[in-house]
XYZ file of C-alpha atoms in Angstrom:
505
model
C 111.823 -79.535 19.982
C 110.462 -81.576 17.077
C 113.790 -81.379 15.262
C 115.764 -82.170 18.424
C 113.592 -85.222 18.970
C 113.983 -86.370 15.373
C 117.754 -86.014 15.529
C 118.683 -86.800 19.116
C 115.964 -87.683 21.642
C 114.142 -90.592 20.019
C 114.706 -93.544 22.326
C 115.459 -91.378 25.356
C 113.200 -91.058 28.379
C 110.588 -88.340 28.198
C 111.747 -86.756 31.473
C 115.347 -86.452 30.249
C 114.326 -84.413 27.209
C 112.040 -82.201 29.291
C 114.759 -81.476 31.859
C 117.303 -80.741 29.113
C 114.964 -78.269 27.424
C 114.124 -76.671 30.764
C 117.846 -76.247 31.312
C 118.044 -74.246 28.085
C 115.498 -71.791 29.449
C 112.614 -73.122 27.408
C 109.114 -73.853 28.692
C 108.597 -77.126 26.844
C 105.521 -78.729 28.392
C 102.818 -77.077 26.298
C 104.705 -77.462 23.011
C 105.616 -81.053 23.875
C 101.986 -81.877 24.572
C 101.007 -80.484 21.167
C 103.547 -82.776 19.517
C 102.025 -85.702 21.418
C 98.436 -84.689 20.658
C 99.215 -84.433 16.946
C 101.056 -87.791 16.979
C 104.371 -86.381 15.810
C 105.862 -88.232 18.778
C 104.620 -91.015 21.047
C 105.548 -92.411 24.446
C 105.730 -96.124 25.185
C 104.448 -97.682 28.400
C 107.643 -96.671 30.197
C 107.577 -93.089 28.862
C 110.402 -93.522 26.378
C 110.097 -91.392 23.256
C 109.076 -93.023 19.979
C 108.774 -91.479 16.539
C 107.586 -93.088 13.330
C 110.400 -93.613 10.842
C 108.779 -91.437 8.171
C 108.106 -88.575 10.591
C 111.596 -88.844 11.990
C 113.082 -88.685 8.499
C 110.922 -85.674 7.691
C 112.275 -83.926 10.775
C 115.830 -84.761 9.813
C 115.257 -83.501 6.277
C 114.028 -80.187 7.682
C 116.966 -80.005 10.061
C 119.340 -80.666 7.175
C 118.136 -77.511 5.388
C 118.562 -75.213 8.372
C 121.519 -72.947 9.014
C 121.889 -74.486 12.478
C 123.211 -77.934 11.652
C 122.054 -81.091 13.375
C 124.481 -83.788 12.320
C 123.592 -87.437 12.824
C 124.844 -89.101 9.623
C 128.504 -89.488 8.590
C 128.122 -88.025 5.106
C 126.805 -84.805 6.644
C 129.898 -84.546 8.810
C 132.094 -85.062 5.748
C 130.183 -82.328 3.903
C 130.839 -79.902 6.761
C 134.507 -80.866 6.728
C 134.752 -79.793 3.087
C 133.688 -76.246 3.915
C 136.270 -73.534 4.367
C 137.591 -73.019 7.883
C 135.045 -70.622 9.319
C 132.558 -70.411 12.100
C 129.772 -72.902 11.587
C 126.634 -72.921 13.680
C 125.894 -76.523 14.648
C 122.844 -77.511 16.643
C 124.103 -81.021 17.342
C 126.300 -83.866 16.206
C 125.282 -87.505 16.330
C 127.747 -90.144 15.150
C 128.409 -93.778 16.013
C 131.872 -95.182 16.601
C 131.659 -97.108 13.318
C 130.728 -93.857 11.579
C 133.758 -92.097 13.032
C 135.969 -94.969 11.933
C 134.516 -94.698 8.440
C 135.089 -90.936 8.364
C 138.713 -91.372 9.365
C 139.403 -93.967 6.690
C 140.165 -93.172 3.096
C 142.107 -90.505 1.297
C 141.116 -86.897 1.878
C 138.827 -87.528 4.882
C 139.740 -85.584 7.984
C 139.322 -87.015 11.494
C 136.528 -85.672 13.642
C 138.815 -83.393 15.743
C 139.736 -81.507 12.565
C 136.035 -80.840 12.044
C 135.476 -79.784 15.617
C 138.219 -77.148 15.458
C 136.229 -75.361 12.763
C 133.199 -74.879 14.989
C 133.020 -71.472 16.574
C 129.409 -71.059 17.601
C 127.669 -74.051 19.133
C 124.287 -74.388 20.807
C 124.291 -78.125 21.344
C 126.927 -80.733 20.715
C 125.790 -84.324 21.039
C 127.933 -87.423 20.774
C 125.712 -90.203 21.940
C 124.875 -93.882 21.630
C 122.409 -95.885 19.579
C 121.287 -99.479 20.128
C 123.985 -100.020 22.717
C 126.844 -98.975 20.418
C 129.103 -96.241 21.769
C 129.428 -93.392 19.379
C 132.835 -91.973 20.279
C 136.125 -93.561 19.297
C 138.462 -92.722 22.197
C 141.423 -93.553 19.971
C 140.440 -90.509 17.951
C 141.601 -88.369 20.873
C 139.144 -85.539 20.619
C 141.473 -83.536 22.892
C 141.775 -80.902 20.162
C 138.199 -79.734 20.720
C 138.353 -75.972 20.380
C 137.965 -73.968 23.645
C 135.704 -71.599 21.702
C 132.904 -74.157 22.112
C 131.599 -72.336 25.149
C 127.894 -72.995 24.584
C 128.017 -76.761 24.690
C 124.752 -78.040 26.155
C 124.640 -81.796 25.601
C 127.689 -84.018 25.818
C 127.484 -87.807 25.654
C 130.938 -89.301 25.547
C 132.950 -92.453 26.162
C 136.439 -92.857 27.576
C 138.795 -91.138 29.980
C 140.630 -88.901 27.516
C 138.082 -86.097 27.593
C 138.844 -84.436 30.946
C 140.310 -81.225 29.553
C 137.738 -81.006 26.785
C 134.784 -81.314 29.144
C 136.240 -78.768 31.563
C 136.759 -76.293 28.720
C 133.218 -76.505 27.408
C 131.226 -77.247 30.550
C 129.973 -73.771 31.422
C 126.599 -74.279 29.702
C 126.284 -78.052 30.048
C 122.784 -79.219 30.924
C 123.224 -82.926 30.125
C 126.377 -84.971 30.651
C 126.372 -88.705 29.909
C 129.820 -90.211 30.384
C 130.686 -93.822 29.654
C 133.837 -95.413 31.083
C 135.048 -92.452 33.056
C 138.478 -93.451 34.333
C 138.947 -90.933 37.138
C 138.285 -91.293 40.846
C 135.826 -88.390 40.627
C 134.629 -85.807 38.150
C 137.479 -83.635 36.811
C 138.559 -80.645 38.851
C 137.378 -77.436 37.276
C 134.317 -78.998 35.671
C 131.493 -76.468 35.786
C 128.353 -78.114 37.126
C 126.330 -75.004 37.874
C 123.845 -75.465 35.012
C 123.813 -79.257 34.861
C 120.320 -80.778 34.906
C 121.044 -84.429 34.035
C 124.187 -86.338 35.043
C 124.681 -89.974 33.963
C 127.852 -91.948 34.655
C 128.294 -95.485 33.313
C 130.982 -98.130 33.815
C 133.437 -95.881 35.658
C 135.986 -98.455 36.735
C 137.728 -96.095 39.193
C 134.906 -93.758 40.152
C 134.622 -93.528 43.959
C 132.923 -90.195 44.492
C 131.123 -87.559 42.468
C 132.422 -84.059 43.061
C 134.741 -82.454 45.582
C 133.998 -82.148 49.272
C 133.336 -78.386 49.167
C 129.706 -77.345 48.875
C 130.529 -74.968 46.044
C 131.293 -77.859 43.700
C 127.842 -79.455 43.960
C 125.549 -79.228 40.865
C 122.788 -77.309 42.602
C 120.516 -77.257 39.523
C 120.643 -81.029 39.037
C 117.305 -82.797 38.453
C 118.390 -86.336 37.544
C 121.363 -88.441 38.658
C 122.139 -91.925 37.338
C 125.211 -94.010 38.194
C 125.497 -97.496 36.702
C 128.276 -100.065 36.703
C 130.633 -97.889 38.781
C 131.546 -100.677 41.175
C 133.909 -98.608 43.333
C 131.438 -95.802 43.909
C 131.159 -95.304 47.674
C 128.104 -93.121 48.019
C 126.923 -89.566 48.272
C 128.785 -86.622 49.798
C 127.123 -84.620 52.540
C 126.804 -81.740 50.090
C 124.040 -83.753 48.399
C 121.661 -81.846 50.668
C 122.211 -78.692 48.595
C 120.675 -80.287 45.494
C 117.290 -78.836 46.326
C 115.849 -79.493 42.861
C 116.893 -83.140 42.546
C 113.937 -85.312 41.528
C 115.418 -88.623 40.421
C 118.303 -90.819 41.635
C 119.243 -94.230 40.216
C 122.237 -96.285 41.368
C 122.839 -99.648 39.674
C 125.460 -102.177 40.824
C 126.404 -100.006 43.790
C 128.489 -102.716 45.417
C 130.369 -100.248 47.657
C 127.434 -98.079 48.663
C 126.925 -99.098 52.295
C 124.969 -96.155 53.687
C 123.081 -92.975 52.942
C 124.099 -89.839 54.857
C 121.462 -88.138 56.971
C 121.830 -85.142 54.652
C 120.399 -87.292 51.855
C 117.014 -87.009 53.522
C 116.995 -83.230 53.038
C 116.120 -83.710 49.357
C 112.584 -82.427 49.676
C 111.820 -82.639 45.950
C 113.072 -86.196 45.424
C 110.353 -88.281 43.759
C 112.168 -91.276 42.282
C 114.794 -93.388 44.085
C 116.316 -96.642 42.805
C 119.149 -98.445 44.609
C 120.145 -101.669 42.845
C 122.560 -104.179 44.391
C 123.748 -101.710 47.006
C 125.104 -102.957 50.330
C 123.158 -100.618 52.572
C 122.493 -102.066 56.026
C 120.048 -99.468 57.364
C 118.267 -96.439 55.987
C 118.668 -93.101 57.781
C 116.353 -92.559 60.720
C 114.992 -89.436 59.043
C 114.106 -91.220 55.777
C 110.474 -90.250 56.334
C 111.420 -86.631 55.606
C 111.486 -87.551 51.900
C 107.807 -86.767 51.795
C 107.569 -86.330 48.016
C 108.862 -89.802 47.140
C 106.554 -91.625 44.756
C 108.811 -94.364 43.411
C 111.154 -96.358 45.683
C 113.076 -99.463 44.605
C 115.673 -101.224 46.756
C 116.323 -104.140 44.412
C 118.663 -106.963 45.472
C 119.928 -104.861 48.370
C 120.584 -108.100 50.223
C 122.245 -106.453 53.230
C 119.294 -104.216 54.091
C 118.036 -105.250 57.525
C 115.030 -103.053 58.310
C 112.846 -100.258 57.089
C 112.819 -97.340 59.539
C 109.641 -96.733 61.514
C 109.311 -93.342 59.821
C 108.959 -95.046 56.410
C 105.206 -94.831 56.864
C 105.526 -91.036 56.537
C 106.354 -91.369 52.835
C 102.658 -90.948 52.263
C 102.651 -90.192 48.519
C 104.350 -93.476 47.627
C 102.933 -95.155 44.505
C 105.612 -97.742 43.677
C 107.588 -99.855 46.177
C 109.959 -102.583 45.002
C 111.870 -104.589 47.631
C 112.684 -107.539 45.372
C 115.633 -109.619 46.514
C 116.049 -107.940 49.906
C 116.689 -111.340 51.440
C 117.844 -110.071 54.859
C 115.018 -107.592 55.327
C 113.203 -108.419 58.564
C 109.816 -107.155 59.616
C 109.087 -106.900 63.325
C 105.507 -106.460 64.468
C 106.002 -102.696 64.376
C 107.712 -102.766 60.971
C 104.666 -104.384 59.384
C 102.863 -101.058 59.824
C 104.972 -99.340 57.176
C 101.932 -98.956 54.899
C 99.841 -97.400 57.653
C 99.745 -93.842 56.262
C 100.215 -94.721 52.598
C 97.068 -94.566 50.488
C 98.257 -94.124 46.876
C 100.271 -97.349 46.422
C 99.839 -98.956 42.998
C 102.782 -101.389 42.838
C 104.278 -103.591 45.577
C 106.974 -106.214 45.028
C 108.101 -108.305 48.002
C 109.570 -111.173 45.964
C 112.704 -112.667 47.464
C 112.103 -111.206 50.924
C 112.990 -114.489 52.589
C 112.445 -113.218 56.119
C 108.881 -112.135 55.414
C 106.457 -114.006 57.701
C 103.277 -112.151 56.861
C 102.200 -109.522 54.393
C 102.262 -105.936 55.658
C 99.349 -104.768 57.705
C 97.080 -102.292 55.956
C 97.837 -103.902 52.598
C 94.142 -104.421 51.982
C 93.611 -100.689 52.569
C 95.544 -99.944 49.378
C 92.543 -99.172 47.239
C 94.662 -98.272 44.191
C 97.004 -101.277 44.255
C 97.276 -102.786 40.772
C 100.286 -105.099 41.005
C 101.314 -107.338 43.906
C 104.212 -109.798 43.917
C 105.358 -111.680 46.991
C 107.367 -114.738 47.971
C 109.185 -116.185 50.938
C 109.470 -119.589 52.554
C 108.689 -118.068 55.954
C 105.367 -116.584 54.888
C 102.630 -117.927 57.146
C 99.595 -116.877 55.191
C 97.730 -114.530 52.895
C 95.172 -112.156 54.445
C 91.665 -113.613 54.399
C 90.383 -110.297 53.061
C 92.826 -110.117 50.125
C 89.746 -109.835 47.915
C 89.266 -106.234 49.059
C 91.972 -105.169 46.601
C 89.332 -104.372 44.027
C 91.692 -102.718 41.515
C 94.374 -105.431 41.590
C 95.253 -106.570 38.061
C 98.426 -108.652 38.482
C 99.481 -110.961 41.295
C 102.329 -113.447 41.605
C 102.626 -115.867 44.529
C 105.974 -117.635 44.614
C 108.080 -119.841 46.880
C 105.607 -119.982 49.778
C 104.732 -122.918 52.034
C 100.985 -122.423 52.052
C 98.639 -125.383 51.595
C 95.769 -123.287 50.235
C 94.738 -119.790 49.282
C 91.889 -117.776 50.832
C 88.383 -117.997 49.395
C 88.280 -114.208 49.001
C 90.736 -114.617 46.100
C 87.643 -114.904 43.922
C 86.613 -111.348 44.833
C 89.483 -109.867 42.831
C 87.192 -109.054 39.922
C 89.782 -106.791 38.213
C 92.538 -109.426 38.237
C 93.838 -110.207 34.743
C 97.091 -112.075 35.508
C 97.646 -114.688 38.230
C 100.945 -116.553 38.621
C 101.368 -119.306 41.221
C 104.912 -120.689 41.263
C 107.060 -122.997 43.331
C 104.597 -123.627 46.140
C 105.704 -127.075 47.367
C 102.845 -127.556 49.873
C 99.938 -126.166 47.885
C 97.490 -129.009 47.322
C 94.346 -127.205 46.181
C 92.991 -123.981 44.820
C 89.769 -122.348 46.092
C 86.514 -122.979 44.228
C 86.106 -119.208 44.071
C 88.855 -119.123 41.440
C 86.130 -119.394 38.821
C 84.734 -116.010 39.923
C 87.721 -114.151 38.463
C 85.740 -112.839 35.545
C 88.541 -110.613 34.191
C 91.302 -113.221 34.358
C 93.014 -113.660 30.991
C 96.325 -115.288 32.026
C 96.757 -118.111 34.533
C 100.208 -119.614 35.119
C 100.675 -122.482 37.573
C 104.063 -124.176 37.830
C 106.281 -126.184 40.194
C 103.512 -127.112 42.620
C 104.326 -130.818 43.243
C 101.390 -131.508 45.618
C 98.640 -129.854 43.621
C 96.188 -132.634 42.728
C 93.340 -131.013 40.854
C 91.899 -127.789 39.557
C 88.505 -126.615 40.834
C 85.586 -127.347 38.517
C 84.777 -123.644 38.552
C 87.832 -122.925 36.457
C 85.623 -123.631 33.464
C 83.688 -120.457 34.341
C 86.683 -118.231 33.566
C 85.033 -116.643 30.561
C 87.947 -114.253 29.808
C 90.744 -116.787 30.136
C 92.828 -116.998 26.959
C 96.244 -118.160 28.219
C 96.625 -121.145 30.506
C 100.032 -122.592 31.377
C 100.532 -125.504 33.785
C 104.026 -126.907 34.237
C 105.771 -129.326 36.574
C 102.773 -130.332 38.650
C 103.300 -134.133 38.619
C 100.279 -134.984 40.798
C 97.837 -132.797 38.957
C 95.209 -134.975 37.252
C 93.787 -133.244 34.187
C 92.334 -136.089 32.099
C 88.869 -135.593 33.529
C 89.060 -131.831 33.817
C 87.368 -129.229 31.673
C 90.660 -128.634 29.825
C 90.048 -131.786 27.786
C 86.314 -132.356 28.128
C 84.701 -128.940 27.866
C 84.389 -127.422 24.408
C 84.961 -124.000 25.919
C 88.585 -124.989 26.386
C 89.149 -124.411 22.683
C 88.761 -120.676 23.211
C 92.391 -120.608 24.457
C 94.811 -118.652 22.377
C 97.595 -120.501 24.172
C 97.225 -123.662 26.223
C 100.444 -125.186 27.498
C 100.610 -128.249 29.758
C 103.961 -129.807 30.587
C 105.010 -132.569 32.986
C 101.497 -133.331 34.187
C 99.727 -136.737 34.087
C 97.468 -135.550 31.270
C 100.423 -135.564 28.940
C 103.851 -134.115 28.495
C 104.399 -130.956 26.447
C 100.799 -130.753 25.289
C 100.204 -127.449 23.527
C 97.169 -126.080 21.799
C 97.339 -122.749 20.034
């Protein structure tokens, strides 16, 4: 696992590596935790794998001395090419498109397909990408990949000239990442029985995934990602047989207009992202997805309503409805948080039809981030201060004239953004009670006239930004008169009467 991470998985999401190793029959969790505990690997805030350059190089040096090759550097590939034609055990190959071009140039250097034909025993074959650069040159025509590569586990590839190759070596595939697939669906004959992770990017003609027969569905699949496949029309009914599926992400799903009822049979689904899909309504049995923890319908600007049963998704921790401009909330719809008690993140920005925040929002004892906007919003709950764990809040594009006094009770709040509130003329005196506030950003509030005197009591405040508030008078405020103002790491004031583009750092 350490060597795989050093050679292949650095920069990938933690869950992808875990699912790939599980697919190989390993039990990786305990060993992976030891690597983390001993700081051989790290995870960033979004759970992507990081490895220090020196440790990564050490791992690659070890891998380079093993009989099972892990190839990630062009010179290594050239060295293998110089060996006599015989079976070579290769753990993985990693090469960028510029590397392949370099290998193919010059006298006496064979193209990559010539190398591949020499491989007779393969555990993992990995052609992948780094820093956004595709690592397979489709002009190289890797069609000559030897059929003897029957133990191919990882395949990350670009282009539409790999159909036959993938079919030939797909029996043991656990991870398939395919850029620019040119077909209408996955190739006929492709074995999906062991697939754990399927990722399809920029498929210009892709309309569906697999055939209509249930036998063609990848029943072991754990993660499915489809991005930039603008003709993709949605999921087949056989999706219900993917009993182990945990994660689905669809980006730029311009032709995805509905989810089949069978979609809601995915009892183990935990993570669902639909981005720029044209779904009008969710299935009436959406509440059956009782294990969902992360739901994001981002810029799904045709979505009209959340089903009443949405409140049955009781384990929900993250809900993002940003940009759902047509989403309407009737009196009954506003109860969608009624049975949810674990919510930590809620984004209602761009929900233009929103007239009031959901009922029961102040019952979300674990809520840490709250973002909302909408010109139709009539008010903020008077008891908003009951969100005792709230750390970040953004209020944007609302027609409110003031904010509730209980705002000052948010003693855990560290970041407060107030933006584009054309009628807001004052802030509550209780603002100074936000003892944990470190970042305050106020902008595009044309009627705001003054800041409360209590703002000088914000003992933790280090970043203050005020922009485009033309009526805001600051010359007599604490910002210029109180010595405590010099504690700011960053003070930025622009387009206010106190001066234009004043910055102290």
